[in-house]
mmCIF file with all atom_site columns, C-alpha atoms in Angstrom:
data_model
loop_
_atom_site.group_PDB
_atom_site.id
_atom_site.type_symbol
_atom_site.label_atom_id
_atom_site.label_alt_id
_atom_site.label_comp_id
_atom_site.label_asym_id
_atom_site.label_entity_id
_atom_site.label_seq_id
_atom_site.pdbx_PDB_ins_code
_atom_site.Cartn_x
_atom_site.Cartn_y
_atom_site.Cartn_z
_atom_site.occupancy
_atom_site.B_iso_or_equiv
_atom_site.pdbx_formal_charge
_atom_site.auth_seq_id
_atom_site.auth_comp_id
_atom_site.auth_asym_id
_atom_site.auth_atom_id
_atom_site.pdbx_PDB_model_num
ATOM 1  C CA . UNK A 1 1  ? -4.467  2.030   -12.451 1.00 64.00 ? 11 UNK A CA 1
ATOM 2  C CA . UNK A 1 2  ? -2.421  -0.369  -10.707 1.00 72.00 ? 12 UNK A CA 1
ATOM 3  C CA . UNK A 1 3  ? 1.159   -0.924  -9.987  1.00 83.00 ? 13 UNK A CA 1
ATOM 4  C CA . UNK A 1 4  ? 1.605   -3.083  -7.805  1.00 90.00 ? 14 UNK A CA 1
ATOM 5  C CA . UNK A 1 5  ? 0.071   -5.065  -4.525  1.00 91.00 ? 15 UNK A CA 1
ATOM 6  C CA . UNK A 1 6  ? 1.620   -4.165  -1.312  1.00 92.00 ? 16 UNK A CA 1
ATOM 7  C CA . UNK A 1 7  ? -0.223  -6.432  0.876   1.00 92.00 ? 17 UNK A CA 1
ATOM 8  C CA . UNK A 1 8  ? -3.970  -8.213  1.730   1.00 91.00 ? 18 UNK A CA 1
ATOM 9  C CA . UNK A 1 9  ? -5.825  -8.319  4.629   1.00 88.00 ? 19 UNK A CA 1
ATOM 10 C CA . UNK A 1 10 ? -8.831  -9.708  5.180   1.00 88.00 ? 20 UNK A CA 1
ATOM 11 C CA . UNK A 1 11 ? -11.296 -8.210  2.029   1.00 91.00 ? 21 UNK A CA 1
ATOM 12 C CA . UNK A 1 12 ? -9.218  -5.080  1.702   1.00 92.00 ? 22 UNK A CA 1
ATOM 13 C CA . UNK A 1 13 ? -6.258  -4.744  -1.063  1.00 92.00 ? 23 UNK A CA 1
ATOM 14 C CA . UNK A 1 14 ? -3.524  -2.204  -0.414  1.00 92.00 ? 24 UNK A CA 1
ATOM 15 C CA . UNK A 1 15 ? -2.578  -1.029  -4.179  1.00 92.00 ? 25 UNK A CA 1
ATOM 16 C CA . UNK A 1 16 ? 0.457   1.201   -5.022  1.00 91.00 ? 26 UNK A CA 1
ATOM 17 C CA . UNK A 1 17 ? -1.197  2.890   -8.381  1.00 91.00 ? 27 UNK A CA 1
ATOM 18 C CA . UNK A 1 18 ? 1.160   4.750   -10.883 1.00 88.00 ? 28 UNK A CA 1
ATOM 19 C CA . UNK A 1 19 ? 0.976   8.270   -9.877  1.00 89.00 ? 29 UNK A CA 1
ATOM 20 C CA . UNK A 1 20 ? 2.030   7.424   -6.044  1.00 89.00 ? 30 UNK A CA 1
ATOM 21 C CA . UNK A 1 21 ? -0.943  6.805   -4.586  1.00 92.00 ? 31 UNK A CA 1
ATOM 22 C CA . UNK A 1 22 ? -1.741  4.193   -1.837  1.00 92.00 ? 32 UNK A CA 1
ATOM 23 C CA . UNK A 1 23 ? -5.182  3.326   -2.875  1.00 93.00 ? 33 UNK A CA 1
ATOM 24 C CA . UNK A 1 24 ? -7.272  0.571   -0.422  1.00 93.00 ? 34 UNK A CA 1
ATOM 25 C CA . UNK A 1 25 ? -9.289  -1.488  -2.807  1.00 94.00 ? 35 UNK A CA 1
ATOM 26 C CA . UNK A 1 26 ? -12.311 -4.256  -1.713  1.00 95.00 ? 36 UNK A CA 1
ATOM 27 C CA . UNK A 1 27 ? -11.500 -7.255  -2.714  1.00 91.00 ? 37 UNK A CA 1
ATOM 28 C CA . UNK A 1 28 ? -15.365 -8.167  -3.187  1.00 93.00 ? 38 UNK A CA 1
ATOM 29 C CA . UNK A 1 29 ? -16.399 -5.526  -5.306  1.00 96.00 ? 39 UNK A CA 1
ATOM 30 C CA . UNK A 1 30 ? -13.436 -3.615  -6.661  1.00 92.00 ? 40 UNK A CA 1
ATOM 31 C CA . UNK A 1 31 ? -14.347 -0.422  -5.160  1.00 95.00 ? 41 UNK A CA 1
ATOM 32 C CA . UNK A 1 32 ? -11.964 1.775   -3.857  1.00 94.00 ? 42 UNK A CA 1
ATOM 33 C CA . UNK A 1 33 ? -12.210 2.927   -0.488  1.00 95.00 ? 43 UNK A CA 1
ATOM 34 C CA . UNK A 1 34 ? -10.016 4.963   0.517   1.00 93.00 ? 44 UNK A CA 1
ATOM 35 C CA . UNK A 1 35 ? -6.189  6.295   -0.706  1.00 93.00 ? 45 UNK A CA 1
ATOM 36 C CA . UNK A 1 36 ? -3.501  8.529   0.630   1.00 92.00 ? 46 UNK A CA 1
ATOM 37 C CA . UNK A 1 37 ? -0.286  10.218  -1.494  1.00 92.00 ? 47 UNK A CA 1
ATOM 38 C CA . UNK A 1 38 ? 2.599   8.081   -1.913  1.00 90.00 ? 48 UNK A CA 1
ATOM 39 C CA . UNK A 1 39 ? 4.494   10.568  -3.528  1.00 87.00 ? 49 UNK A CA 1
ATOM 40 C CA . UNK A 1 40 ? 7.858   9.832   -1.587  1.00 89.00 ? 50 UNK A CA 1
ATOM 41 C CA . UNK A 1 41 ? 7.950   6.806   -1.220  1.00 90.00 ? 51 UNK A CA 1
ATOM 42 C CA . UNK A 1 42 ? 10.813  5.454   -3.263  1.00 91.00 ? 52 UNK A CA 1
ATOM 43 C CA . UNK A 1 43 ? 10.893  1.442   -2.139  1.00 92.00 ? 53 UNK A CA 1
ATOM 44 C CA . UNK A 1 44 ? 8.208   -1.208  -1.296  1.00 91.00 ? 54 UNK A CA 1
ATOM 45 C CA . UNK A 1 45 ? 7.913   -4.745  -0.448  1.00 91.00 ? 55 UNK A CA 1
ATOM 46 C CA . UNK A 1 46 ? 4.702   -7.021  -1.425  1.00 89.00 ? 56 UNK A CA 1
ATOM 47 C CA . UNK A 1 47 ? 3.750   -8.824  1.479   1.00 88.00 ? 57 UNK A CA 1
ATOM 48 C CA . UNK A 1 48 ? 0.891   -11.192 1.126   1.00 83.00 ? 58 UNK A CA 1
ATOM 49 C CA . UNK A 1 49 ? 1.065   -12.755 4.682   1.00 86.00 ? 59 UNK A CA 1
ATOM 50 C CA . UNK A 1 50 ? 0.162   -10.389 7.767   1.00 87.00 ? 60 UNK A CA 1
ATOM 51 C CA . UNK A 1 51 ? -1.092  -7.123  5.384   1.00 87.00 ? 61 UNK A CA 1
ATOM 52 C CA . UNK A 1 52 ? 1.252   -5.153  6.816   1.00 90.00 ? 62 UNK A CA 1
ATOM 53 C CA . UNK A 1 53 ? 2.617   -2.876  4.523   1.00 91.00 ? 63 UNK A CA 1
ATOM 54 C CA . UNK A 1 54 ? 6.398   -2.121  4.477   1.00 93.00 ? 64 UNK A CA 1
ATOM 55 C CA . UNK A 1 55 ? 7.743   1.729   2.467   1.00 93.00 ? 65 UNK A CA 1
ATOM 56 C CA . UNK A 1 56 ? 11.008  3.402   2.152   1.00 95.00 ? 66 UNK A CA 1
ATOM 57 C CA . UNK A 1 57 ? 11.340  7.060   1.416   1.00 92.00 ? 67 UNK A CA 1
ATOM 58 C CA . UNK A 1 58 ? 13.931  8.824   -1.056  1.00 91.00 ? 68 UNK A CA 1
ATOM 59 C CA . UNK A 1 59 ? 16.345  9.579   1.983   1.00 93.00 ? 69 UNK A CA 1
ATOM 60 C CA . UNK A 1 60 ? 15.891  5.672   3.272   1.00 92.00 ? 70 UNK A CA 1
ATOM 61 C CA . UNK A 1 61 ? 13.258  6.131   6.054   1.00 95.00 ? 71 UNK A CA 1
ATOM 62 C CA . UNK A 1 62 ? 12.113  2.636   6.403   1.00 96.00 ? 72 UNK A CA 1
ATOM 63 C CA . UNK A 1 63 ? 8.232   2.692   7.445   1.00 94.00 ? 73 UNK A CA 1
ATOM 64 C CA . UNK A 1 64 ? 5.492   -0.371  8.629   1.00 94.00 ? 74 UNK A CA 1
ATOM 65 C CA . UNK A 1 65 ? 2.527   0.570   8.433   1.00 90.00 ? 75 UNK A CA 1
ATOM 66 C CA . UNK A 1 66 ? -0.528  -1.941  9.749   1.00 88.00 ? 76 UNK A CA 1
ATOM 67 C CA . UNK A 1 67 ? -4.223  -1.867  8.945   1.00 79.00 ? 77 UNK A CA 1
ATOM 68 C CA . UNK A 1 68 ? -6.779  -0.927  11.331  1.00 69.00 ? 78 UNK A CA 1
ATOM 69 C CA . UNK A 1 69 ? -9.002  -3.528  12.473  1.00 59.00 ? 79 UNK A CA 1
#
């Protein structure tokens, strides 16, 4: 289930779910297609326009993370 959005790009959806887990959704068909453990990271900001997606860790590591193409 679904948090929050971090951030689009192109026909994938980067989804923070509840239980810490970065999940990348298709926008088309709702499937998931792949998601990695969140499970430190303690901040987040939404970001709609490039799909890069920006995290903070418990100790204030600030991390950018960018989609493959």
């Amino acid at each position: 289930e679904g948090l929050d959005l971090l951030a689009e790009a192109g026909s994938r959806a980067y989804i923070l779910t509840r239980n810490k887990t970065l999940s990348v959704m298709d926008s088309g068909t709702g499937k998931c297609i792949t998601c990695a453990n969140f499970g430190t990271i303690a901040k987040y900001a939404t970001n709609t326009t490039d799909g890069k997606v920006y995290v903070a860790d418990e100790r204030g590591h600030v991390a950018c993370l960018q989609p493959g193409r």
